[in-house]
Amino acid sequence: MRHFFPHWSSHFPQWFQDFETLYAYKAQRHWAATYIQGLCSPAHRKSMQPLSELVAPGKADCIQHFITDSQWKTEPLQRLLAKKADQLLGGERAVLIIDDTCLTKFGRHSVGVARQYSGQVGKLTNCQCLVSLTLARDEISVPVALRLFLPREWTEDLERCQKAKIPSADQEFKPKWQLALEELDQLKDLLTFGVVLADAAYGANAQFRHELTLRGLKWSVGVPRTQKVYPKEVEILPLIAPATGRPPKYPSASHGRETIEDVLARETWHHVVWRQGTKGPLMGRFAACYVCLADGQKNGYMCHLPGERAWIVGEDRGSEKKYYVCNLPEFTSLQVLVEVLKKRWACELSHRELKQEVGLSHFEGRFWYGLRHHAVLCIVALLFLQTLRLKSDLDVPEQTVPAIRALVAEALKLHSSCFRCSVRQIGCRDP
């Protein structure tokens, strides 16, 4: 501990200095640093009251004002956060994972809360859903964006949106895949990665896949077993006017369509080890085939014609099979295909760390800006912990985010006055 605390107290103000410049007022800079200190603290819950008792006793109203009422934009912080995350993890071996995470909520007044499917719970439940973008490399991940999804029952109720203080520009309904693309467009020039990954909730949408391809990105996404494909040698037959009768209106394909499930059932399945886990090698049975996806324009029978050529991959989990589509080059090996698609699970650990270590799910406010401010500061706090984890030379038995956060929390608990001295004490209200 005596070696760790000086590292924390000297490193954080210097590390956070770039973020401070994005706030217009000294009070905002002070409370931003204090709030992140609270997110790293040993508080059982990271909601405003218990958080303030540890890092700013008697100043809970100041923290609440900073999070829910103070007018500061999150976009500049997100861009700087993306730059720092790229410096930490970016590169051709890195992947960008698109997913969503849900915050269980009771009642109906918290912004975006509705009865919707939660992957964490595995069923329909009352929750808020945030679309996430996560940069990951070598099983280490850092979220770079969190965007609240508004169900139709919210966007179709103007009065409800106004009560939750949702800006008018964000009151239009947008599906999750579209929100993910908007966040991707804002950050892609700041991030370096090789492949975009997503589960079947996103990958089943052909337009989402097309948009990724149009952006020049490589991707690997989950799809349902009913996804239709053509053989890779398929061609679109030209329209030929018959000698008699009406000329054809729609082109046709030279081969018939089949489901991914049927195509891969004829392929040879192989055992593949994709990485070494803590309890031994992680392995499974996989099969792959290079095909042409049935996601082109529709013909007269409302069936999709051939579209983009891509790999289809099947995973046999014993009781069930999972299917994926990937637009990596045709010469890519099965080993590489499996290693790439399995990197998606890094975001699950990142979501758990956001909720359990820095209190993403502990926010108790009801309004749009409050949740948005809390979410971006949670990401900043987790990025700092990952930076300590990867760059520190500390003798930590388990070099994990929980272990690092526990050391930071203990240091803050024992030496909180030293941290306060590193940030100038100023008024609790910004102009």
GROMACS .gro file of C-alpha atoms in nm:
model
  431
    1MET     CA    1   0.000   0.000   0.000
    2ARG     CA    2   0.276   0.246   0.080
    3HIS     CA    3   0.413   0.191  -0.273
    4PHE     CA    4   0.073   0.211  -0.438
    5PHE     CA    5  -0.078   0.527  -0.296
    6PRO     CA    6   0.192   0.771  -0.411
    7HIS     CA    7   0.152   0.622  -0.759
    8TRP     CA    8  -0.223   0.687  -0.750
    9SER     CA    9  -0.210   1.033  -0.596
   10SER     CA   10   0.058   1.159  -0.834
   11HIS     CA   11  -0.067   0.985  -1.148
   12PHE     CA   12  -0.439   1.069  -1.139
   13PRO     CA   13  -0.418   1.453  -1.146
   14GLN     CA   14  -0.169   1.433  -1.432
   15TRP     CA   15  -0.373   1.170  -1.619
   16PHE     CA   16  -0.701   1.361  -1.568
   17GLN     CA   17  -0.553   1.697  -1.666
   18ASP     CA   18  -0.649   1.653  -2.033
   19PHE     CA   19  -1.011   1.593  -1.933
   20GLU     CA   20  -1.015   1.899  -1.706
   21THR     CA   21  -0.943   2.130  -2.000
   22LEU     CA   22  -1.277   2.028  -2.154
   23TYR     CA   23  -1.477   2.184  -1.869
   24ALA     CA   24  -1.554   2.555  -1.890
   25TYR     CA   25  -1.548   2.631  -1.517
   26LYS     CA   26  -1.324   2.549  -1.222
   27ALA     CA   27  -1.617   2.411  -1.024
   28GLN     CA   28  -1.694   2.163  -1.302
   29ARG     CA   29  -1.331   2.053  -1.315
   30HIS     CA   30  -1.323   2.004  -0.939
   31TRP     CA   31  -1.644   1.803  -0.918
   32ALA     CA   32  -1.556   1.590  -1.219
   33ALA     CA   33  -1.233   1.478  -1.049
   34THR     CA   34  -1.415   1.431  -0.718
   35TYR     CA   35  -1.693   1.227  -0.879
   36ILE     CA   36  -1.445   0.993  -1.046
   37GLN     CA   37  -1.269   0.959  -0.709
   38GLY     CA   38  -1.606   0.852  -0.569
   39LEU     CA   39  -1.659   0.599  -0.850
   40CYS     CA   40  -1.326   0.440  -0.756
   41SER     CA   41  -1.402   0.455  -0.384
   42PRO     CA   42  -1.503   0.165  -0.154
   43ALA     CA   43  -1.863   0.293  -0.132
   44HIS     CA   44  -2.104  -0.001  -0.142
   45ARG     CA   45  -2.327   0.196  -0.377
   46LYS     CA   46  -2.199   0.468  -0.609
   47SER     CA   47  -2.520   0.672  -0.601
   48MET     CA   48  -2.478   1.036  -0.503
   49GLN     CA   49  -2.546   1.021  -0.130
   50PRO     CA   50  -2.311   0.737  -0.024
   51LEU     CA   51  -2.053   0.852  -0.280
   52SER     CA   52  -2.047   1.207  -0.142
   53GLU     CA   53  -2.018   1.083   0.218
   54LEU     CA   54  -1.676   0.939   0.133
   55VAL     CA   55  -1.527   1.197  -0.102
   56ALA     CA   56  -1.718   1.520  -0.024
   57PRO     CA   57  -1.899   1.502   0.312
   58GLY     CA   58  -2.185   1.751   0.332
   59LYS     CA   59  -2.161   1.833  -0.040
   60ALA     CA   60  -2.413   1.587  -0.184
   61ASP     CA   61  -2.618   1.873  -0.328
   62CYS     CA   62  -2.308   2.003  -0.512
   63ILE     CA   63  -2.244   1.663  -0.668
   64GLN     CA   64  -2.610   1.629  -0.764
   65HIS     CA   65  -2.603   1.972  -0.925
   66PHE     CA   66  -2.290   1.882  -1.122
   67ILE     CA   67  -2.438   1.557  -1.255
   68THR     CA   68  -2.803   1.645  -1.314
   69ASP     CA   69  -2.820   2.023  -1.368
   70SER     CA   70  -2.481   2.156  -1.473
   71GLN     CA   71  -2.460   2.221  -1.847
   72TRP     CA   72  -2.151   2.043  -1.978
   73LYS     CA   73  -2.128   1.837  -2.294
   74THR     CA   74  -2.024   1.473  -2.298
   75GLU     CA   75  -1.914   1.459  -2.664
   76PRO     CA   76  -1.570   1.622  -2.611
   77LEU     CA   77  -1.502   1.384  -2.320
   78GLN     CA   78  -1.601   1.086  -2.534
   79ARG     CA   79  -1.362   1.188  -2.811
   80LEU     CA   80  -1.072   1.235  -2.568
   81LEU     CA   81  -1.165   0.909  -2.398
   82ALA     CA   82  -1.154   0.733  -2.736
   83LYS     CA   83  -0.807   0.877  -2.806
   84LYS     CA   84  -0.674   0.756  -2.471
   85ALA     CA   85  -0.835   0.415  -2.515
   86ASP     CA   86  -0.675   0.386  -2.858
   87GLN     CA   87  -0.334   0.472  -2.714
   88LEU     CA   88  -0.386   0.200  -2.455
   89LEU     CA   89  -0.538  -0.081  -2.665
   90GLY     CA   90  -0.566   0.029  -3.028
   91GLY     CA   91  -0.403  -0.152  -3.319
   92GLU     CA   92  -0.475  -0.403  -3.594
   93ARG     CA   93  -0.512  -0.678  -3.333
   94ALA     CA   94  -0.781  -0.479  -3.152
   95VAL     CA   95  -1.154  -0.524  -3.216
   96LEU     CA   96  -1.449  -0.290  -3.172
   97ILE     CA   97  -1.743  -0.465  -3.009
   98ILE     CA   98  -2.100  -0.340  -3.055
   99ASP     CA   99  -2.342  -0.464  -2.791
  100ASP     CA  100  -2.586  -0.332  -2.533
  101THR     CA  101  -2.614  -0.352  -2.158
  102CYS     CA  102  -2.925  -0.312  -1.943
  103LEU     CA  103  -2.978  -0.141  -1.607
  104THR     CA  104  -3.265  -0.294  -1.411
  105LYS     CA  105  -3.507  -0.025  -1.289
  106PHE     CA  106  -3.838  -0.019  -1.107
  107GLY     CA  107  -4.113   0.231  -1.185
  108ARG     CA  108  -4.169   0.416  -1.511
  109HIS     CA  109  -4.026   0.766  -1.465
  110SER     CA  110  -3.652   0.708  -1.515
  111VAL     CA  111  -3.554   0.810  -1.867
  112GLY     CA  112  -3.583   0.527  -2.121
  113VAL     CA  113  -3.709   0.269  -1.873
  114ALA     CA  114  -3.948   0.015  -2.022
  115ARG     CA  115  -4.026  -0.353  -2.021
  116GLN     CA  116  -3.775  -0.490  -2.270
  117TYR     CA  117  -3.539  -0.780  -2.318
  118SER     CA  118  -3.228  -0.781  -2.100
  119GLY     CA  119  -2.947  -1.012  -2.208
  120GLN     CA  120  -2.799  -1.002  -1.859
  121VAL     CA  121  -3.124  -1.129  -1.702
  122GLY     CA  122  -3.216  -1.344  -2.001
  123LYS     CA  123  -3.579  -1.234  -2.020
  124LEU     CA  124  -3.813  -0.936  -2.048
  125THR     CA  125  -3.777  -0.704  -1.752
  126ASN     CA  126  -3.819  -0.340  -1.653
  127CYS     CA  127  -3.489  -0.176  -1.745
  128GLN     CA  128  -3.294   0.091  -1.928
  129CYS     CA  129  -3.092  -0.025  -2.227
  130LEU     CA  130  -2.764   0.139  -2.331
  131VAL     CA  131  -2.596   0.064  -2.664
  132SER     CA  132  -2.222   0.024  -2.606
  133LEU     CA  133  -1.905   0.038  -2.815
  134THR     CA  134  -1.606  -0.135  -2.659
  135LEU     CA  135  -1.244  -0.142  -2.775
  136ALA     CA  136  -1.072  -0.469  -2.684
  137ARG     CA  137  -0.734  -0.636  -2.736
  138ASP     CA  138  -0.592  -0.954  -2.581
  139GLU     CA  139  -0.895  -1.005  -2.354
  140ILE     CA  140  -0.863  -0.653  -2.213
  141SER     CA  141  -1.140  -0.407  -2.297
  142VAL     CA  142  -1.241  -0.046  -2.243
  143PRO     CA  143  -1.585   0.097  -2.331
  144VAL     CA  144  -1.565   0.406  -2.551
  145ALA     CA  145  -1.935   0.494  -2.584
  146LEU     CA  146  -2.267   0.436  -2.408
  147ARG     CA  147  -2.587   0.559  -2.575
  148LEU     CA  148  -2.933   0.530  -2.418
  149PHE     CA  149  -3.192   0.350  -2.634
  150LEU     CA  150  -3.542   0.499  -2.626
  151PRO     CA  151  -3.825   0.249  -2.696
  152ARG     CA  152  -4.122   0.360  -2.908
  153GLU     CA  153  -4.340   0.403  -2.600
  154TRP     CA  154  -4.109   0.689  -2.506
  155THR     CA  155  -4.055   0.852  -2.845
  156GLU     CA  156  -4.430   0.845  -2.914
  157ASP     CA  157  -4.507   1.023  -2.584
  158LEU     CA  158  -4.384   1.381  -2.617
  159GLU     CA  159  -4.494   1.483  -2.267
  160ARG     CA  160  -4.304   1.194  -2.112
  161CYS     CA  161  -3.989   1.290  -2.304
  162GLN     CA  162  -4.015   1.649  -2.191
  163LYS     CA  163  -4.055   1.548  -1.826
  164ALA     CA  164  -3.736   1.342  -1.853
  165LYS     CA  165  -3.563   1.646  -2.014
  166ILE     CA  166  -3.474   1.458  -2.331
  167PRO     CA  167  -3.342   1.700  -2.596
  168SER     CA  168  -3.573   1.736  -2.895
  169ALA     CA  169  -3.300   1.607  -3.130
  170ASP     CA  170  -3.296   1.274  -2.942
  171GLN     CA  171  -3.673   1.219  -2.922
  172GLU     CA  172  -3.695   1.043  -3.260
  173PHE     CA  173  -3.711   0.664  -3.246
  174LYS     CA  174  -3.394   0.495  -3.368
  175PRO     CA  175  -3.325   0.120  -3.354
  176LYS     CA  176  -3.021   0.005  -3.160
  177TRP     CA  177  -2.817  -0.076  -3.471
  178GLN     CA  178  -2.866   0.279  -3.598
  179LEU     CA  179  -2.756   0.429  -3.264
  180ALA     CA  180  -2.448   0.207  -3.277
  181LEU     CA  181  -2.361   0.330  -3.627
  182GLU     CA  182  -2.402   0.694  -3.521
  183GLU     CA  183  -2.162   0.642  -3.230
  184LEU     CA  184  -1.924   0.454  -3.459
  185ASP     CA  185  -1.922   0.743  -3.709
  186GLN     CA  186  -1.832   0.990  -3.434
  187LEU     CA  187  -1.538   0.785  -3.306
  188LYS     CA  188  -1.402   0.574  -3.593
  189ASP     CA  189  -1.143   0.836  -3.694
  190LEU     CA  190  -1.002   0.822  -3.339
  191LEU     CA  191  -0.982   0.443  -3.302
  192THR     CA  192  -0.758   0.181  -3.462
  193PHE     CA  193  -0.900  -0.170  -3.484
  194GLY     CA  194  -0.914  -0.464  -3.722
  195VAL     CA  195  -1.269  -0.602  -3.700
  196VAL     CA  196  -1.613  -0.493  -3.576
  197LEU     CA  197  -1.796  -0.758  -3.372
  198ALA     CA  198  -2.163  -0.783  -3.276
  199ASP     CA  199  -2.413  -1.048  -3.166
  200ALA     CA  200  -2.720  -1.167  -3.356
  201ALA     CA  201  -2.937  -0.884  -3.222
  202TYR     CA  202  -2.737  -0.657  -3.455
  203GLY     CA  203  -2.598  -0.903  -3.711
  204ALA     CA  204  -2.940  -1.031  -3.817
  205ASN     CA  205  -3.009  -0.690  -3.971
  206ALA     CA  206  -2.884  -0.688  -4.331
  207GLN     CA  207  -2.880  -0.309  -4.347
  208PHE     CA  208  -2.648  -0.296  -4.045
  209ARG     CA  209  -2.405  -0.532  -4.219
  210HIS     CA  210  -2.426  -0.331  -4.542
  211GLU     CA  211  -2.351  -0.006  -4.359
  212LEU     CA  212  -2.042  -0.156  -4.199
  213THR     CA  213  -1.920  -0.273  -4.539
  214LEU     CA  214  -1.989   0.068  -4.695
  215ARG     CA  215  -1.761   0.218  -4.428
  216GLY     CA  216  -1.481  -0.011  -4.543
  217LEU     CA  217  -1.486  -0.217  -4.222
  218LYS     CA  218  -1.427  -0.586  -4.162
  219TRP     CA  219  -1.692  -0.744  -3.941
  220SER     CA  220  -1.797  -1.068  -3.775
  221VAL     CA  221  -2.154  -1.086  -3.641
  222GLY     CA  222  -2.399  -1.340  -3.509
  223VAL     CA  223  -2.698  -1.442  -3.724
  224PRO     CA  224  -2.998  -1.674  -3.678
  225ARG     CA  225  -2.986  -2.027  -3.820
  226THR     CA  226  -3.252  -1.930  -4.076
  227GLN     CA  227  -3.023  -1.682  -4.255
  228LYS     CA  228  -3.038  -1.766  -4.628
  229VAL     CA  229  -2.726  -1.799  -4.845
  230TYR     CA  230  -2.630  -1.891  -5.200
  231PRO     CA  231  -2.321  -2.081  -5.315
  232LYS     CA  232  -2.022  -1.854  -5.366
  233GLU     CA  233  -2.028  -1.911  -5.745
  234VAL     CA  234  -2.385  -1.781  -5.780
  235GLU     CA  235  -2.455  -1.521  -6.047
  236ILE     CA  236  -2.746  -1.292  -6.118
  237LEU     CA  237  -2.894  -1.392  -6.452
  238PRO     CA  238  -2.958  -1.111  -6.699
  239LEU     CA  239  -3.309  -1.016  -6.801
  240ILE     CA  240  -3.391  -1.178  -7.134
  241ALA     CA  241  -3.715  -1.087  -7.306
  242PRO     CA  242  -3.904  -1.398  -7.420
  243ALA     CA  243  -4.024  -1.436  -7.777
  244THR     CA  244  -4.380  -1.401  -7.659
  245GLY     CA  245  -4.548  -1.276  -7.346
  246ARG     CA  246  -4.448  -1.012  -7.093
  247PRO     CA  247  -4.081  -0.933  -7.038
  248PRO     CA  248  -3.947  -1.019  -6.690
  249LYS     CA  249  -3.936  -0.736  -6.434
  250TYR     CA  250  -3.689  -0.889  -6.189
  251PRO     CA  251  -3.357  -1.071  -6.228
  252SER     CA  252  -3.306  -1.420  -6.091
  253ALA     CA  253  -3.021  -1.618  -5.939
  254SER     CA  254  -2.836  -1.900  -6.108
  255HIS     CA  255  -2.854  -2.117  -5.793
  256GLY     CA  256  -3.110  -2.175  -5.521
  257ARG     CA  257  -3.097  -2.052  -5.162
  258GLU     CA  258  -3.044  -2.253  -4.845
  259THR     CA  259  -3.027  -2.176  -4.476
  260ILE     CA  260  -2.694  -2.150  -4.295
  261GLU     CA  261  -2.798  -2.448  -4.086
  262ASP     CA  262  -2.847  -2.671  -4.391
  263VAL     CA  263  -2.524  -2.561  -4.563
  264LEU     CA  264  -2.304  -2.617  -4.258
  265ALA     CA  265  -2.469  -2.952  -4.181
  266ARG     CA  266  -2.287  -3.087  -4.489
  267GLU     CA  267  -1.949  -2.943  -4.387
  268THR     CA  268  -1.681  -3.113  -4.178
  269TRP     CA  269  -1.675  -2.994  -3.817
  270HIS     CA  270  -1.336  -2.947  -3.648
  271HIS     CA  271  -1.218  -2.905  -3.291
  272VAL     CA  272  -1.059  -2.560  -3.255
  273VAL     CA  273  -0.876  -2.410  -2.956
  274TRP     CA  274  -0.918  -2.033  -2.966
  275ARG     CA  275  -0.718  -1.937  -2.655
  276GLN     CA  276  -0.578  -2.058  -2.324
  277GLY     CA  277  -0.807  -1.986  -2.029
  278THR     CA  278  -0.730  -1.980  -1.658
  279LYS     CA  279  -0.855  -2.339  -1.628
  280GLY     CA  280  -0.708  -2.474  -1.949
  281PRO     CA  281  -0.762  -2.440  -2.324
  282LEU     CA  282  -1.094  -2.303  -2.450
  283MET     CA  283  -1.211  -2.515  -2.740
  284GLY     CA  284  -1.517  -2.622  -2.934
  285ARG     CA  285  -1.642  -2.772  -3.261
  286PHE     CA  286  -1.672  -2.539  -3.560
  287ALA     CA  287  -1.746  -2.553  -3.931
  288ALA     CA  288  -1.716  -2.281  -4.195
  289CYS     CA  289  -1.801  -2.222  -4.559
  290TYR     CA  290  -1.747  -1.929  -4.796
  291VAL     CA  291  -2.081  -1.831  -4.954
  292CYS     CA  292  -2.282  -1.546  -5.100
  293LEU     CA  293  -2.535  -1.398  -4.858
  294ALA     CA  294  -2.897  -1.368  -4.964
  295ASP     CA  295  -2.921  -1.003  -4.869
  296GLY     CA  296  -2.934  -0.828  -5.207
  297GLN     CA  297  -3.238  -0.664  -5.368
  298LYS     CA  298  -3.567  -0.853  -5.369
  299ASN     CA  299  -3.710  -1.028  -5.672
  300GLY     CA  300  -4.074  -1.070  -5.775
  301TYR     CA  301  -4.126  -1.337  -5.510
  302MET     CA  302  -3.996  -1.100  -5.239
  303CYS     CA  303  -3.689  -1.318  -5.194
  304HIS     CA  304  -3.345  -1.160  -5.157
  305LEU     CA  305  -3.107  -1.202  -5.446
  306PRO     CA  306  -2.732  -1.261  -5.396
  307GLY     CA  307  -2.549  -0.986  -5.209
  308GLU     CA  308  -2.211  -0.977  -5.039
  309ARG     CA  309  -1.980  -1.278  -5.029
  310ALA     CA  310  -1.877  -1.378  -4.678
  311TRP     CA  311  -1.788  -1.663  -4.444
  312ILE     CA  312  -2.054  -1.846  -4.249
  313VAL     CA  313  -1.935  -2.018  -3.929
  314GLY     CA  314  -2.118  -2.264  -3.708
  315GLU     CA  315  -2.038  -2.340  -3.345
  316ASP     CA  316  -2.159  -2.664  -3.185
  317ARG     CA  317  -2.222  -2.606  -2.815
  318GLY     CA  318  -2.363  -2.952  -2.750
  319SER     CA  319  -2.719  -2.857  -2.663
  320GLU     CA  320  -2.737  -2.588  -2.931
  321LYS     CA  321  -2.560  -2.443  -3.233
  322LYS     CA  322  -2.469  -2.078  -3.289
  323TYR     CA  323  -2.409  -1.921  -3.629
  324TYR     CA  324  -2.199  -1.627  -3.746
  325VAL     CA  325  -2.124  -1.433  -4.064
  326CYS     CA  326  -1.787  -1.272  -4.131
  327ASN     CA  327  -1.660  -1.071  -4.431
  328LEU     CA  328  -1.291  -1.154  -4.384
  329PRO     CA  329  -1.112  -1.258  -4.708
  330GLU     CA  330  -1.184  -1.596  -4.868
  331PHE     CA  331  -0.838  -1.732  -4.787
  332THR     CA  332  -0.886  -1.681  -4.408
  333SER     CA  333  -0.834  -2.001  -4.204
  334LEU     CA  334  -1.093  -2.152  -3.971
  335GLN     CA  335  -0.856  -2.091  -3.678
  336VAL     CA  336  -0.848  -1.717  -3.746
  337LEU     CA  337  -1.225  -1.699  -3.802
  338VAL     CA  338  -1.290  -1.863  -3.464
  339GLU     CA  339  -1.032  -1.652  -3.279
  340VAL     CA  340  -1.189  -1.333  -3.418
  341LEU     CA  341  -1.552  -1.413  -3.341
  342LYS     CA  342  -1.467  -1.529  -2.988
  343LYS     CA  343  -1.317  -1.189  -2.902
  344ARG     CA  344  -1.670  -1.050  -2.870
  345TRP     CA  345  -1.703  -1.185  -2.518
  346ALA     CA  346  -1.454  -0.927  -2.387
  347CYS     CA  347  -1.737  -0.674  -2.372
  348GLU     CA  348  -1.927  -0.888  -2.119
  349LEU     CA  349  -1.642  -0.850  -1.871
  350SER     CA  350  -1.626  -0.478  -1.945
  351HIS     CA  351  -1.998  -0.436  -1.876
  352ARG     CA  352  -1.964  -0.626  -1.549
  353GLU     CA  353  -1.674  -0.406  -1.441
  354LEU     CA  354  -1.872  -0.092  -1.529
  355LYS     CA  355  -2.159  -0.204  -1.308
  356GLN     CA  356  -1.978  -0.372  -1.020
  357GLU     CA  357  -1.655  -0.172  -0.994
  358VAL     CA  358  -1.751   0.186  -1.083
  359GLY     CA  359  -2.126   0.184  -1.024
  360LEU     CA  360  -2.284   0.233  -1.367
  361SER     CA  361  -2.605   0.065  -1.249
  362HIS     CA  362  -2.620   0.263  -0.921
  363PHE     CA  363  -2.744   0.590  -1.070
  364GLU     CA  364  -3.078   0.690  -0.914
  365GLY     CA  365  -3.164   1.001  -1.118
  366ARG     CA  366  -3.452   1.018  -1.362
  367PHE     CA  367  -3.333   1.266  -1.622
  368TRP     CA  368  -3.154   1.236  -1.956
  369TYR     CA  369  -2.848   1.449  -1.884
  370GLY     CA  370  -2.795   1.298  -1.539
  371LEU     CA  371  -2.768   0.944  -1.678
  372ARG     CA  372  -2.557   1.064  -1.971
  373HIS     CA  373  -2.312   1.248  -1.741
  374HIS     CA  374  -2.292   0.954  -1.500
  375ALA     CA  375  -2.232   0.704  -1.782
  376VAL     CA  376  -1.944   0.892  -1.944
  377LEU     CA  377  -1.770   0.950  -1.608
  378CYS     CA  378  -1.806   0.579  -1.530
  379ILE     CA  379  -1.624   0.504  -1.856
  380VAL     CA  380  -1.351   0.755  -1.768
  381ALA     CA  381  -1.309   0.593  -1.425
  382LEU     CA  382  -1.283   0.244  -1.577
  383LEU     CA  383  -1.033   0.369  -1.836
  384PHE     CA  384  -0.816   0.505  -1.556
  385LEU     CA  385  -0.828   0.173  -1.371
  386GLN     CA  386  -0.734  -0.014  -1.688
  387THR     CA  387  -0.445   0.231  -1.740
  388LEU     CA  388  -0.315   0.157  -1.389
  389ARG     CA  389  -0.361  -0.213  -1.451
  390LEU     CA  390  -0.162  -0.216  -1.774
  391LYS     CA  391   0.104   0.043  -1.703
  392SER     CA  392   0.177   0.008  -1.334
  393ASP     CA  393   0.475  -0.190  -1.204
  394LEU     CA  394   0.296  -0.276  -0.881
  395ASP     CA  395   0.326  -0.616  -0.718
  396VAL     CA  396  -0.044  -0.706  -0.743
  397PRO     CA  397  -0.127  -1.077  -0.697
  398GLU     CA  398  -0.416  -1.054  -0.946
  399GLN     CA  399  -0.363  -0.793  -1.216
  400THR     CA  400  -0.736  -0.737  -1.271
  401VAL     CA  401  -0.964  -0.435  -1.261
  402PRO     CA  402  -1.128  -0.546  -0.931
  403ALA     CA  403  -0.783  -0.589  -0.770
  404ILE     CA  404  -0.662  -0.250  -0.892
  405ARG     CA  405  -0.986  -0.078  -0.789
  406ALA     CA  406  -0.964  -0.235  -0.443
  407LEU     CA  407  -0.615  -0.088  -0.399
  408VAL     CA  408  -0.729   0.253  -0.525
  409ALA     CA  409  -1.033   0.240  -0.297
  410GLU     CA  410  -0.822   0.154   0.007
  411ALA     CA  411  -0.576   0.430  -0.077
  412LEU     CA  412  -0.860   0.678  -0.108
  413LYS     CA  413  -1.009   0.561   0.220
  414LEU     CA  414  -0.683   0.600   0.412
  415HIS     CA  415  -0.551   0.908   0.238
  416SER     CA  416  -0.854   1.096   0.103
  417SER     CA  417  -0.724   1.427   0.241
  418CYS     CA  418  -0.409   1.395   0.025
  419PHE     CA  419  -0.621   1.364  -0.287
  420ARG     CA  420  -0.828   1.669  -0.195
  421CYS     CA  421  -0.509   1.866  -0.163
  422SER     CA  422  -0.424   1.777  -0.523
  423VAL     CA  423  -0.741   1.943  -0.651
  424ARG     CA  424  -0.815   2.302  -0.553
  425GLN     CA  425  -1.116   2.341  -0.327
  426ILE     CA  426  -1.361   2.586  -0.485
  427GLY     CA  427  -1.729   2.674  -0.482
  428CYS     CA  428  -1.988   2.406  -0.529
  429ARG     CA  429  -2.185   2.582  -0.803
  430ASP     CA  430  -2.063   2.663  -1.149
  431PRO     CA  431  -2.195   2.980  -1.314
   0.00000   0.00000   0.00000
